[in-house]
Amino acid sequence: MISEELQRIGSTTQDEEDRFEHQILVCKGTACISAHSEQVEDALKAELEHQGLHTQCRVKGVGCPGLCAAATLITVQPEGRLYKEVQPEDAAEIVASIKSKAVQRLSIPTNVPFFQRQRKLVLENSGVVDPEEINDYVARGGYNSLISALTEMSPAEVITEITKSGLRGRGGAGYLTGLKWSTVSKAGGAHKYVICNADEGDPGAFMDRSVMESDPHRIIEGMTIAAFAVGADQGYIYVRAEYPLAVKRLQAAIRQAGKLGVLGNSIAGTTFSFNIEVRLGAGAFVCGEETALMASIEGKRGTPRPRPPYPAEHGLWGYPTLLNNVETFANIPVIIREGSEAFAQIGTEKSKGTKVFALTGCVNNSGLIEVPMGITLREIIYDIGGGIPNDRPFKALQTGGPSGGCIPKEYLDTPIDYESLMQLGSIMGSGGMIVMDDTSCMVDVAKYFMKFSMLESCGKCIPCRVGTTQMHNLLDKISQGRATLDDLALLEELCEMVKRTSLCGLGQSAPNPVLSTLRFFRDEYLMHVVEKVCPAGVCKIHHEEVTHS
Amino acid sequence: MLKTKSKSLPLPSDDRRWQLVNATMRRHGYEADALIEVLHSVQSAFGYLDRDAIQFVARSLRVPLSRAYGVATFYEHFTMKPKGAHTCVVCMGTACYIKGTPAILNGIETSLSIHEGETTADSKVSLLSARCLGACGMAPAAVFDGEMVGKLSTEDAVARVERWTTE
């Protein structure tokens, strides 16, 4: 029986770990690897041998503990000592101190809000398990949710659990996950597909990359439970080509899961079979849109098509298809394990559970955080994020990438959920949060995002293809101090038009950064237009041209 | 899905890299759906996609040349131009942007006398920008020959590319 096999693997892995008095966990996420964490790992291993401690302490590569700005991060267990900015040269000192006091100059206190205010469900294993080792995942209860879903629940019961949990899609739009699953399960078809959208294209967002790199088995488990619930037999994970490490770890995880028998034919001795393939994106932001993503998996240009029909009924190669985001799937094993009621107790009335954010920009503790829904923006920026470097004034928080907006300081006490962010003209998005201080110009930020949307527009529908270019030109004109009030009015008119008439989400939401900055920072636009001044000193105003007009 | 058995076309040359490409096509049963996967394998083997390669892939997978060309030019990741011996990719994601990558890119452009998207005349260095590398916690970031470097300064970036040009 597979459940006994899992238990056996779990206890052997645990016994193996218990043979060591100490463990040094080295982060092997993209940020830490770029700060030479692999060399740190080698140096620590060599030093343990050298000091004769290798039988008492081992070194393990793990995923991201979250505080990416302080890379390389290592943790010494069981003491829970966290060290930052570790270099290979520090290995001797760290190893020598294992049995005594922590190395003060590298220590980060863990009793601070950055760690205490977080609530980790999706990231519970990040920075704890070895992402390249399935046994480590199993030792922490991994794949138990899948086995209990397969052997103790019916597909309908799984869907009911997910529906009752109140989980909403973490890709941005916030559609009820249970409802989507239920639609796919009811659709008829010889095949059904499950797709994991890992085409994390928003600039400033790296939640999905981190989950894939730190805990790839969680995504496989979540997708397999989903496939069982909706009756799918094939899955795809569509990953950006820009994430080579995530691709490598997912592929290794799929192989290991197949070998263990928790993926593939007749999973856990039942009649249920499910396979997963990784498909690489090729650098097109529009492929985050579900119909474009499916076109890309089919080997075509990633252009969207009108909906309905929705993918739930007519998806990949015309078959019913369930599409969810990485973080959505990563929540599933927790919901099955803890039960929908426990999950639904976290968060607000309409937005349940937690959300992972990539907190970056002008903030002291930048990195990956997971917080309960309903936490305020102020708590995120000032408590968890530790405020703004050099105590500069906060200006705006950008959420939702090119589809979102900028939230000003008046709204810092807003509890975040899908609805409250929408009311502020922004969106939850996939979870990028970029803090801006007074050195950022809002016109420049709007222009930056419009340039992004203009370059990434697939060109299929005219409002988006031409509209984004026209809006970008107008913003460029404003930023150069060459615009008139008529241009500003034209920009607003275009925003509404593009929003209403574009084919897909890319075009429909492309005006959001402009609309939200116009709403909250209109004065700044007027300064550029009327007084020909950029208050933040970012835009290069062409004064000589002003005299001509 | 019904998989039809297809035979491989004669390889364009005896360059062994074509065997890698062919292996990818074989693994996907020469299905048209595998077009993007196959173009990825051509680009990773040869560094770019040229006319012959696209033609060979289109014929092998039995898709119209127009579709193969359309796909190759639609996606940002695919390039039709050979890259230089070294590549620098500067991240233009939001976090990197507000932390100063425009100045870094400018500095490199001035130092190499090329623009973003171009390769130096001696084919030594290609300069590219990326929408977002997902290393926002380390902003500003750039990739030098596959190595991600975070918390980058303009001086450091320029010094790195200049080291390549004087090799």
XYZ file of C-alpha atoms in Angstrom:
716
model
C 0.000 0.000 0.000
C 1.270 3.399 -0.971
C 0.274 5.099 2.270
C 2.435 2.672 4.234
C 5.229 3.202 1.750
C 4.971 6.967 2.315
C 5.012 6.438 6.060
C 8.082 4.243 5.784
C 9.909 6.820 3.634
C 8.879 9.518 6.059
C 10.252 7.740 9.107
C 13.492 6.649 7.399
C 14.125 10.215 6.250
C 13.356 11.472 9.750
C 15.685 8.851 11.321
C 18.412 9.866 8.921
C 17.950 13.487 9.979
C 17.885 12.569 13.669
C 21.340 11.006 13.373
C 22.690 14.533 13.222
C 22.597 16.870 16.176
C 22.647 19.882 13.916
C 21.670 20.782 10.392
C 22.805 23.719 8.337
C 20.195 24.692 5.761
C 21.559 26.644 2.804
C 19.127 28.502 0.528
C 19.400 27.442 -3.091
C 16.890 29.778 -4.682
C 17.788 32.008 -7.630
C 18.645 35.040 -5.493
C 20.907 33.125 -3.108
C 22.589 31.179 -5.917
C 23.393 34.535 -7.531
C 25.013 35.443 -4.213
C 27.129 32.250 -4.467
C 25.180 30.015 -2.084
C 26.489 26.909 -3.866
C 30.054 27.884 -2.973
C 28.897 28.550 0.581
C 27.406 25.065 0.697
C 30.666 23.488 -0.507
C 32.724 25.541 1.929
C 30.508 24.503 4.839
C 30.775 20.824 3.894
C 34.558 21.045 3.610
C 34.777 22.882 6.903
C 32.650 20.277 8.725
C 35.044 17.578 7.508
C 38.007 19.705 8.459
C 36.774 20.331 11.986
C 35.663 16.707 12.343
C 32.011 17.603 12.846
C 30.589 15.937 9.746
C 29.099 13.066 11.749
C 27.255 15.468 14.020
C 26.117 18.081 11.555
C 25.015 17.959 7.953
C 24.449 20.536 5.252
C 21.211 20.535 3.285
C 20.200 22.630 0.282
C 16.725 24.101 0.738
C 14.362 26.544 -0.958
C 13.840 30.212 -0.217
C 13.292 31.411 3.390
C 12.037 34.693 1.903
C 14.464 37.439 2.810
C 16.081 37.585 -0.625
C 17.760 40.950 -0.122
C 19.981 39.364 2.556
C 21.263 36.519 0.353
C 23.006 34.119 0.997
C 20.766 32.973 3.819
C 21.542 29.963 5.973
C 19.731 28.498 8.968
C 21.307 26.390 11.698
C 18.889 23.887 13.206
C 17.629 22.979 15.781
C 18.629 26.344 17.262
C 16.904 28.244 14.442
C 19.830 30.615 13.985
C 19.471 32.603 10.789
C 22.513 34.082 9.106
C 22.519 36.666 6.329
C 24.923 37.635 3.571
C 27.045 34.574 4.235
C 30.192 34.241 2.135
C 32.270 31.082 1.652
C 34.940 32.656 3.905
C 32.474 32.677 6.803
C 32.177 28.876 6.798
C 34.965 28.229 9.332
C 33.534 30.633 11.874
C 29.994 29.315 11.462
C 31.035 25.676 11.823
C 33.257 26.446 14.823
C 30.350 28.170 16.571
C 27.866 25.358 16.101
C 28.184 24.091 19.623
C 28.518 27.493 21.218
C 27.117 30.966 20.645
C 25.849 32.250 17.308
C 28.083 34.386 15.100
C 26.799 37.842 16.007
C 27.949 39.773 12.963
C 25.941 37.550 10.587
C 22.854 36.956 12.720
C 19.382 38.133 11.838
C 16.960 38.176 14.762
C 13.993 35.921 14.020
C 11.678 37.426 16.635
C 11.010 40.436 14.410
C 7.772 41.328 12.569
C 9.208 40.166 9.229
C 8.936 36.598 10.494
C 6.332 36.908 13.253
C 3.626 38.619 11.213
C 3.686 36.110 8.412
C 1.378 33.126 8.196
C 2.836 30.362 6.063
C 0.654 27.815 4.301
C 1.824 27.871 0.695
C 5.392 28.563 1.812
C 5.308 26.203 4.816
C 8.053 24.052 3.286
C 10.050 26.816 1.637
C 13.420 27.050 3.281
C 12.757 23.775 5.099
C 12.666 20.933 2.585
C 15.220 20.012 -0.022
C 13.351 20.773 -3.272
C 15.360 18.190 -5.177
C 14.481 15.354 -2.809
C 10.986 13.858 -2.800
C 11.659 11.952 0.437
C 12.117 15.205 2.264
C 8.699 16.387 1.064
C 7.135 13.053 2.043
C 8.745 13.255 5.502
C 6.790 16.442 6.085
C 3.478 14.857 5.216
C 3.752 15.428 1.479
C 1.417 13.464 -0.818
C -0.741 12.453 2.170
C -3.442 14.840 0.996
C -3.408 13.223 -2.440
C -3.637 9.734 -0.987
C -6.494 10.659 1.333
C -8.362 12.380 -1.515
C -7.941 9.322 -3.743
C -8.783 6.667 -1.186
C -11.200 8.347 1.210
C -13.058 10.917 -0.877
C -15.095 11.033 -4.052
C -14.283 13.651 -6.717
C -17.481 15.487 -5.753
C -16.404 15.571 -2.116
C -13.034 17.055 -3.058
C -14.786 19.800 -5.028
C -17.134 20.469 -2.099
C -14.145 20.842 0.234
C -12.453 23.313 -2.102
C -15.717 25.234 -2.584
C -16.342 25.419 1.169
C -12.812 26.639 1.791
C -13.640 29.798 -0.177
C -10.320 29.622 -2.056
C -10.150 32.078 -4.964
C -7.794 32.024 -7.922
C -4.403 33.407 -6.974
C -3.499 34.435 -10.513
C -5.161 37.773 -10.051
C -8.819 37.772 -11.001
C -9.979 35.927 -7.893
C -12.508 33.564 -9.460
C -13.838 30.963 -7.019
C -11.676 27.865 -7.431
C -14.368 25.395 -6.355
C -16.809 26.820 -8.901
C -14.257 26.486 -11.705
C -13.495 22.881 -10.738
C -17.180 22.073 -10.598
C -17.763 23.467 -14.119
C -14.907 21.408 -15.551
C -16.056 18.272 -13.757
C -19.547 18.628 -15.240
C -18.290 19.188 -18.788
C -18.365 16.132 -21.036
C -15.419 15.015 -23.130
C -13.226 12.054 -23.917
C -10.253 13.855 -22.377
C -9.824 16.589 -19.858
C -6.749 18.608 -19.098
C -5.367 20.385 -16.070
C -2.993 23.265 -16.727
C -0.857 25.063 -14.203
C -0.243 28.653 -15.260
C 3.357 29.358 -14.265
C 3.909 32.051 -16.871
C 4.610 34.650 -14.224
C 5.067 37.643 -16.470
C 4.285 40.634 -14.240
C 7.454 42.604 -13.744
C 8.153 42.755 -10.028
C 6.598 39.395 -9.212
C 8.439 36.207 -8.337
C 6.075 34.294 -6.047
C 5.496 31.452 -8.459
C 9.184 31.134 -9.296
C 9.985 30.801 -5.633
C 7.301 28.173 -4.960
C 8.442 26.125 -7.977
C 12.073 26.346 -6.919
C 11.459 25.739 -3.219
C 8.656 23.198 -3.118
C 7.870 21.754 -6.566
C 6.123 18.638 -5.223
C 3.417 20.766 -3.645
C 2.346 21.939 -7.112
C 2.357 18.403 -8.481
C 0.275 17.206 -5.534
C -2.205 20.071 -5.938
C -2.563 19.477 -9.682
C -3.056 15.750 -9.214
C -5.799 16.291 -6.635
C -7.432 18.727 -9.082
C -7.180 16.192 -11.908
C -8.847 13.565 -9.736
C -11.627 15.994 -8.833
C -12.427 17.058 -12.405
C -11.598 13.769 -14.152
C -8.527 14.851 -16.130
C -5.838 12.482 -17.355
C -3.131 14.857 -18.570
C -1.587 17.957 -17.073
C 0.740 20.676 -18.277
C 2.810 23.160 -16.343
C 3.433 26.171 -18.568
C 6.580 27.860 -17.234
C 8.473 30.924 -18.457
C 11.718 30.107 -20.196
C 13.291 32.822 -18.018
C 13.049 30.478 -15.018
C 15.561 27.724 -15.844
C 16.028 26.602 -12.238
C 12.279 26.245 -11.691
C 12.016 24.173 -14.883
C 14.854 21.909 -13.818
C 13.390 21.312 -10.356
C 9.865 20.686 -11.675
C 11.132 18.161 -14.207
C 13.142 16.347 -11.549
C 10.143 16.385 -9.205
C 7.853 14.925 -11.895
C 10.322 12.076 -12.478
C 10.626 11.346 -8.765
C 6.850 11.436 -8.254
C 6.371 9.008 -11.147
C 8.916 6.640 -9.652
C 7.232 6.724 -6.253
C 3.852 6.010 -7.833
C 2.077 9.215 -6.825
C 1.954 10.335 -10.457
C 1.467 8.306 -13.625
C -0.660 5.226 -14.210
C -2.906 3.749 -11.506
C -1.886 6.180 -8.808
C -1.846 4.637 -5.320
C -3.309 1.393 -6.653
C -6.521 3.089 -7.808
C -7.823 3.284 -11.362
C -6.919 6.966 -11.550
C -4.050 7.884 -13.913
C -2.541 11.302 -14.465
C 0.635 12.529 -16.139
C 2.256 15.940 -16.131
C 4.478 17.557 -18.750
C 6.374 20.818 -18.477
C 5.951 23.223 -21.388
C 8.249 26.185 -21.809
C 7.006 29.656 -22.572
C 9.048 31.809 -24.896
C 8.811 35.298 -23.495
C 5.336 36.543 -24.329
C 3.492 38.271 -21.478
C 0.119 37.729 -23.168
C 0.539 33.963 -22.642
C -0.492 34.503 -19.025
C -4.000 34.965 -20.474
C -5.638 31.555 -20.453
C -6.700 31.223 -24.090
C -3.328 32.558 -25.315
C -1.551 30.148 -22.985
C -3.426 27.208 -24.466
C -2.615 28.343 -28.005
C 1.033 28.402 -26.973
C 0.882 24.863 -25.554
C -0.580 23.825 -28.910
C 2.587 25.205 -30.505
C 0.985 28.318 -31.966
C 1.433 32.059 -31.619
C 0.130 33.019 -28.197
C -2.870 35.103 -29.183
C -6.085 35.070 -27.166
C -9.513 34.261 -28.537
C -12.927 35.539 -27.447
C -14.644 33.855 -24.527
C -17.140 32.133 -24.344
C -16.596 29.313 -24.946
C -14.607 29.164 -21.722
C -11.690 26.747 -21.333
C -13.739 24.830 -18.762
C -15.884 23.639 -21.661
C -13.749 24.139 -24.720
C -10.078 24.348 -23.853
C -6.858 22.724 -24.924
C -7.358 20.985 -28.302
C -11.076 21.599 -27.774
C -11.339 19.535 -24.594
C -12.559 20.746 -21.186
C -9.581 22.259 -19.390
C -8.965 23.416 -15.851
C -6.514 26.282 -15.624
C -5.212 27.506 -12.284
C -2.213 29.461 -11.123
C 0.791 27.979 -9.263
C -0.204 29.439 -5.915
C -3.787 28.202 -6.260
C -2.584 24.629 -6.735
C -0.089 25.061 -3.903
C -2.994 25.801 -1.526
C -4.842 22.573 -2.343
C -2.789 20.081 -0.258
C -3.231 22.341 2.811
C -6.996 22.571 2.366
C -7.373 18.785 2.047
C -5.061 18.199 5.020
C -6.439 20.813 7.407
C -10.018 20.812 6.163
C -11.982 23.604 4.546
C -13.217 25.032 7.848
C -9.761 25.611 9.258
C -8.696 27.267 5.994
C -11.788 29.467 5.850
C -11.037 30.819 9.322
C -8.036 32.650 7.888
C -8.634 35.863 5.979
C -11.623 38.118 5.431
C -15.258 37.391 4.713
C -14.855 37.192 0.959
C -11.141 36.468 0.601
C -10.025 33.394 2.483
C -6.607 32.083 3.339
C -3.283 33.737 2.820
C -1.561 35.494 -0.069
C 2.055 35.370 -1.080
C 3.529 38.719 -2.081
C 6.830 39.688 -3.616
C 7.654 42.791 -1.600
C 10.247 44.855 -3.434
C 11.321 48.330 -4.405
C 12.101 50.981 -1.794
C 11.637 48.847 1.293
C 14.174 47.608 3.819
C 13.210 43.932 3.914
C 12.537 43.029 0.348
C 11.702 39.438 -0.388
C 8.908 36.928 -0.420
C 6.205 37.079 2.230
C 2.997 35.215 2.982
C 0.341 37.009 4.988
C -3.284 36.374 5.941
C -5.798 38.220 3.769
C -7.106 41.304 5.552
C -3.736 42.523 6.798
C -3.259 46.242 6.107
C -0.812 47.701 3.623
C 0.811 49.649 6.452
C 1.535 46.440 8.366
C 3.092 44.938 5.267
C 5.293 47.903 4.422
C 6.249 49.200 7.863
C 6.144 46.104 10.103
C 7.071 43.226 7.816
C 8.942 45.325 5.295
C 10.699 47.353 7.996
C 9.845 50.689 6.355
C 11.571 52.658 3.655
C 15.368 52.992 3.419
C 16.802 56.266 4.811
C 13.337 57.051 6.240
C 12.246 58.656 3.004
C 8.527 59.403 2.664
C 6.272 56.715 1.231
C 4.674 57.745 -2.032
C 2.847 54.803 -3.569
C 2.494 51.057 -3.559
C 2.194 49.432 -6.953
C 0.284 46.153 -7.056
C -0.869 43.983 -9.929
C 1.932 44.892 -12.350
C 0.929 46.356 -15.726
C -2.709 45.448 -14.988
C -2.771 47.109 -11.590
C -2.353 50.520 -10.095
C -0.596 52.756 -7.587
C -2.077 53.123 -4.118
C -1.253 56.376 -2.268
C -0.525 56.859 1.432
C -4.110 57.844 2.319
C -5.088 54.222 1.848
C -2.268 52.561 3.764
C -4.715 51.307 6.390
C -6.843 49.415 3.897
C -7.157 45.732 4.789
C -6.186 43.899 1.643
C -8.465 41.541 -0.173
C -9.630 41.189 -3.783
C -12.480 43.712 -3.390
C -10.664 46.442 -1.474
C -7.800 46.595 -3.958
C -10.247 46.682 -6.854
C -12.055 49.634 -5.252
C -8.731 51.454 -5.158
C -8.384 51.008 -8.904
C -5.669 48.399 -8.494
C -5.884 44.626 -8.393
C -4.543 41.851 -6.203
C -2.824 40.515 -9.280
C -0.503 37.633 -8.849
C 1.206 39.329 -5.900
C 3.881 41.786 -6.938
C 4.131 44.717 -4.495
C 6.526 47.479 -5.331
C 7.071 50.223 -2.777
C 7.899 53.644 -4.191
C 9.277 56.629 -2.317
C 9.334 60.301 -3.311
C 12.073 59.713 -5.879
C 9.590 57.993 -8.207
C 7.543 60.032 -10.671
C 4.023 58.735 -11.207
C 3.879 59.876 -14.829
C 7.105 57.988 -15.463
C 5.717 54.890 -13.728
C 2.548 55.041 -15.840
C 4.674 55.464 -18.969
C 6.868 52.542 -17.929
C 3.881 50.212 -17.638
C 2.279 51.508 -20.831
C 5.492 50.832 -22.710
C 5.403 47.324 -21.308
C 1.796 46.765 -22.444
C 2.532 48.333 -25.835
C 5.478 46.005 -26.456
C 3.623 42.969 -25.137
C 0.341 43.572 -26.973
C -0.061 40.577 -29.270
C -1.526 42.716 -32.048
C -4.665 40.723 -32.612
C -7.249 43.346 -31.625
C -7.009 46.984 -32.680
C -7.965 48.755 -29.422
C -5.027 47.181 -27.632
C -2.521 47.219 -30.491
C -3.103 50.833 -31.506
C -4.497 52.142 -28.228
C -1.492 51.206 -26.098
C 0.853 52.846 -28.616
C -1.209 56.049 -28.679
C -1.434 56.140 -24.887
C 2.298 55.601 -24.629
C 2.965 58.448 -27.057
C 0.737 60.770 -25.043
C 2.450 59.800 -21.787
C 5.802 60.360 -23.438
C 4.659 63.799 -24.518
C 3.497 64.590 -20.980
C 6.766 63.401 -19.467
C 8.715 65.625 -21.836
C 6.636 68.648 -20.938
C 5.254 68.959 -24.477
C 1.625 68.078 -23.712
C -1.446 70.285 -23.418
C -4.589 69.831 -21.335
C -6.283 68.533 -24.478
C -3.733 65.732 -24.608
C -4.594 64.830 -21.044
C -8.293 64.704 -21.913
C -7.527 62.568 -24.953
C -5.491 60.201 -22.781
C -8.425 59.739 -20.422
C -10.789 59.112 -23.308
C -8.445 56.518 -24.773
C -8.121 54.771 -21.412
C -11.871 54.226 -21.244
C -12.054 53.092 -24.853
C -9.213 50.571 -24.631
C -10.563 49.259 -21.332
C -14.046 48.653 -22.762
C -13.226 47.290 -26.179
C -10.074 45.169 -25.971
C -10.338 41.451 -26.578
C -8.498 40.106 -23.554
C -7.346 41.015 -20.086
C -4.064 42.496 -21.299
C -5.772 45.312 -23.200
C -8.706 45.652 -20.816
C -6.376 46.274 -17.899
C -3.553 48.111 -19.692
C -5.057 51.550 -18.854
C -5.191 50.754 -15.105
C -1.764 52.192 -14.203
C -2.709 55.442 -15.979
C -6.201 55.623 -14.517
C -5.023 54.979 -10.974
C -2.162 57.481 -11.116
C -4.531 60.050 -12.676
C -6.976 59.433 -9.860
C -4.527 59.790 -6.984
C -1.709 61.887 -8.449
C -3.513 64.202 -10.862
C -1.548 67.178 -9.544
C 1.644 65.535 -10.663
C 0.303 65.157 -14.213
C -0.796 68.809 -14.156
C 2.660 69.916 -13.010
C 4.118 68.211 -16.103
C 1.462 69.601 -18.445
C 0.908 73.131 -17.155
C 4.080 74.076 -15.327
C 6.423 71.846 -17.320
C 8.009 70.532 -14.149
C 8.638 66.983 -12.945
C 8.363 67.276 -9.134
C 10.329 64.067 -8.546
C 13.024 65.160 -10.967
C 12.809 61.956 -12.988
C 11.439 63.153 -16.337
C 13.669 65.088 -18.661
C 11.617 68.131 -19.582
C 12.604 69.732 -22.892
C 12.336 73.386 -22.012
C 13.502 74.757 -25.340
C 10.528 73.178 -27.069
C 8.127 74.794 -24.630
C 8.787 78.255 -26.016
C 7.780 77.140 -29.515
C 4.338 75.860 -28.607
C -4.330 11.505 -28.878
C -3.563 9.485 -31.944
C 0.139 9.573 -32.643
C 1.088 8.937 -36.224
C 4.482 7.450 -36.835
C 6.687 9.788 -38.783
C 10.143 9.372 -40.084
C 12.826 11.968 -39.688
C 13.838 14.028 -42.717
C 17.504 14.010 -43.711
C 19.360 16.391 -41.379
C 20.479 19.688 -42.980
C 24.149 18.911 -42.356
C 26.328 16.515 -40.409
C 26.647 19.076 -37.632
C 25.951 16.957 -34.543
C 23.753 19.621 -33.040
C 21.006 18.643 -35.537
C 20.837 15.290 -33.792
C 19.844 17.058 -30.580
C 17.101 18.885 -32.454
C 15.956 15.699 -34.075
C 15.864 13.927 -30.715
C 13.466 16.586 -29.411
C 11.223 16.114 -32.455
C 11.302 12.351 -32.057
C 10.383 12.619 -28.384
C 7.297 14.592 -29.406
C 6.426 12.154 -32.199
C 7.026 14.851 -34.873
C 3.757 16.466 -33.745
C 3.007 19.998 -34.916
C 2.204 20.924 -31.297
C 5.877 20.557 -30.458
C 6.880 23.511 -32.648
C 7.820 25.798 -29.738
C 9.672 23.033 -27.877
C 11.654 22.246 -31.024
C 12.513 25.889 -31.678
C 13.764 26.055 -28.080
C 16.054 23.132 -28.762
C 17.367 24.708 -31.997
C 18.084 27.944 -30.191
C 19.806 26.254 -27.275
C 21.949 24.213 -29.697
C 22.811 26.924 -32.229
C 22.236 30.127 -30.260
C 19.734 31.512 -32.744
C 17.223 30.482 -35.408
C 18.229 30.923 -39.013
C 16.251 30.421 -42.192
C 17.521 26.889 -42.799
C 16.686 25.812 -39.283
C 13.145 27.156 -39.422
C 12.616 25.517 -42.802
C 13.909 22.186 -41.561
C 11.717 22.279 -38.449
C 8.632 23.309 -40.428
C 9.088 20.475 -42.926
C 9.820 17.910 -40.248
C 6.729 18.784 -38.207
C 4.676 19.311 -41.366
C 3.546 22.827 -40.477
C 3.429 25.644 -43.031
C 6.626 27.678 -43.145
C 4.539 30.801 -42.504
C 3.348 29.374 -39.202
C 6.840 28.373 -38.094
C 8.156 31.810 -39.044
C 5.169 33.426 -37.324
C 5.866 31.577 -34.094
C 9.612 32.224 -34.249
C 9.066 35.978 -34.615
C 6.107 36.264 -32.218
C 7.988 35.167 -29.130
C 10.502 37.524 -27.601
C 12.768 34.690 -26.482
C 13.577 33.543 -30.020
C 16.186 35.437 -31.942
C 17.009 35.315 -35.641
C 20.368 36.995 -35.195
C 23.505 35.229 -33.988
C 24.571 36.381 -30.547
C 28.011 37.590 -29.564
C 30.499 35.467 -27.661
C 29.243 37.013 -24.415
C 25.758 38.142 -23.453
C 24.615 40.693 -20.936
C 20.911 40.854 -20.097
C 19.821 43.853 -18.042
C 16.559 43.438 -16.130
C 13.935 46.114 -16.775
C 11.362 44.781 -14.303
C 9.633 47.347 -12.101
C 11.779 46.818 -9.006
C 14.986 47.000 -11.055
C 13.663 49.973 -13.030
C 13.003 52.144 -9.987
C 16.323 51.069 -8.495
C 18.272 52.288 -11.469
C 18.656 49.761 -14.294
C 17.907 52.422 -16.949
C 21.159 54.149 -15.907
C 23.035 50.836 -15.900
C 21.798 50.024 -19.388
C 22.753 53.506 -20.536
C 26.225 53.118 -19.093
C 26.795 49.833 -20.904
C 25.383 51.238 -24.153
C 27.790 54.157 -23.982
C 30.720 51.948 -23.084
C 30.105 49.469 -25.922
C 28.745 52.041 -28.398
C 25.773 49.812 -29.178
C 22.103 49.908 -28.314
C 20.061 47.393 -26.407
C 19.272 44.434 -28.694
C 22.535 44.812 -30.634
C 25.861 43.007 -30.782
C 29.244 44.715 -30.964
C 30.871 44.821 -34.418
C 33.567 42.360 -33.331
C 30.810 39.896 -32.264
C 32.170 39.862 -28.743
C 29.241 41.171 -26.693
C 25.463 41.149 -27.131
C 23.424 43.526 -24.997
C 19.829 42.594 -24.203
C 17.158 43.670 -21.779
C 14.579 41.482 -20.053
C 11.038 42.342 -18.994
C 11.666 40.832 -15.563
C 14.112 38.206 -14.354
C 12.148 37.548 -11.170
C 15.135 38.433 -8.999
C 13.390 41.537 -7.649
C 14.683 40.981 -4.124
C 18.190 41.562 -5.484
C 17.317 44.613 -7.609
C 18.935 46.073 -9.651
C 19.950 42.841 -11.399
C 21.496 41.688 -14.669
C 22.703 38.404 -16.114
C 26.274 38.142 -17.370
C 26.786 34.977 -19.434
C 24.131 33.112 -17.501
C 25.310 34.320 -14.104
C 22.784 36.423 -12.225
C 24.311 39.406 -10.467
C 22.190 41.389 -8.012
C 22.604 44.754 -6.262
C 24.507 45.892 -9.302
C 26.126 49.286 -9.777
C 26.703 50.975 -13.132
C 30.490 50.921 -12.578
C 30.484 47.201 -11.818
C 28.295 46.438 -14.855
C 30.458 48.493 -17.207
C 33.638 46.933 -15.813
C 32.241 43.448 -16.432
C 31.404 44.048 -20.082
C 34.646 45.933 -20.700
C 36.569 42.928 -19.415
C 34.933 40.913 -22.200
C 35.854 43.389 -24.917
C 39.522 43.385 -23.989
C 39.842 39.586 -23.949
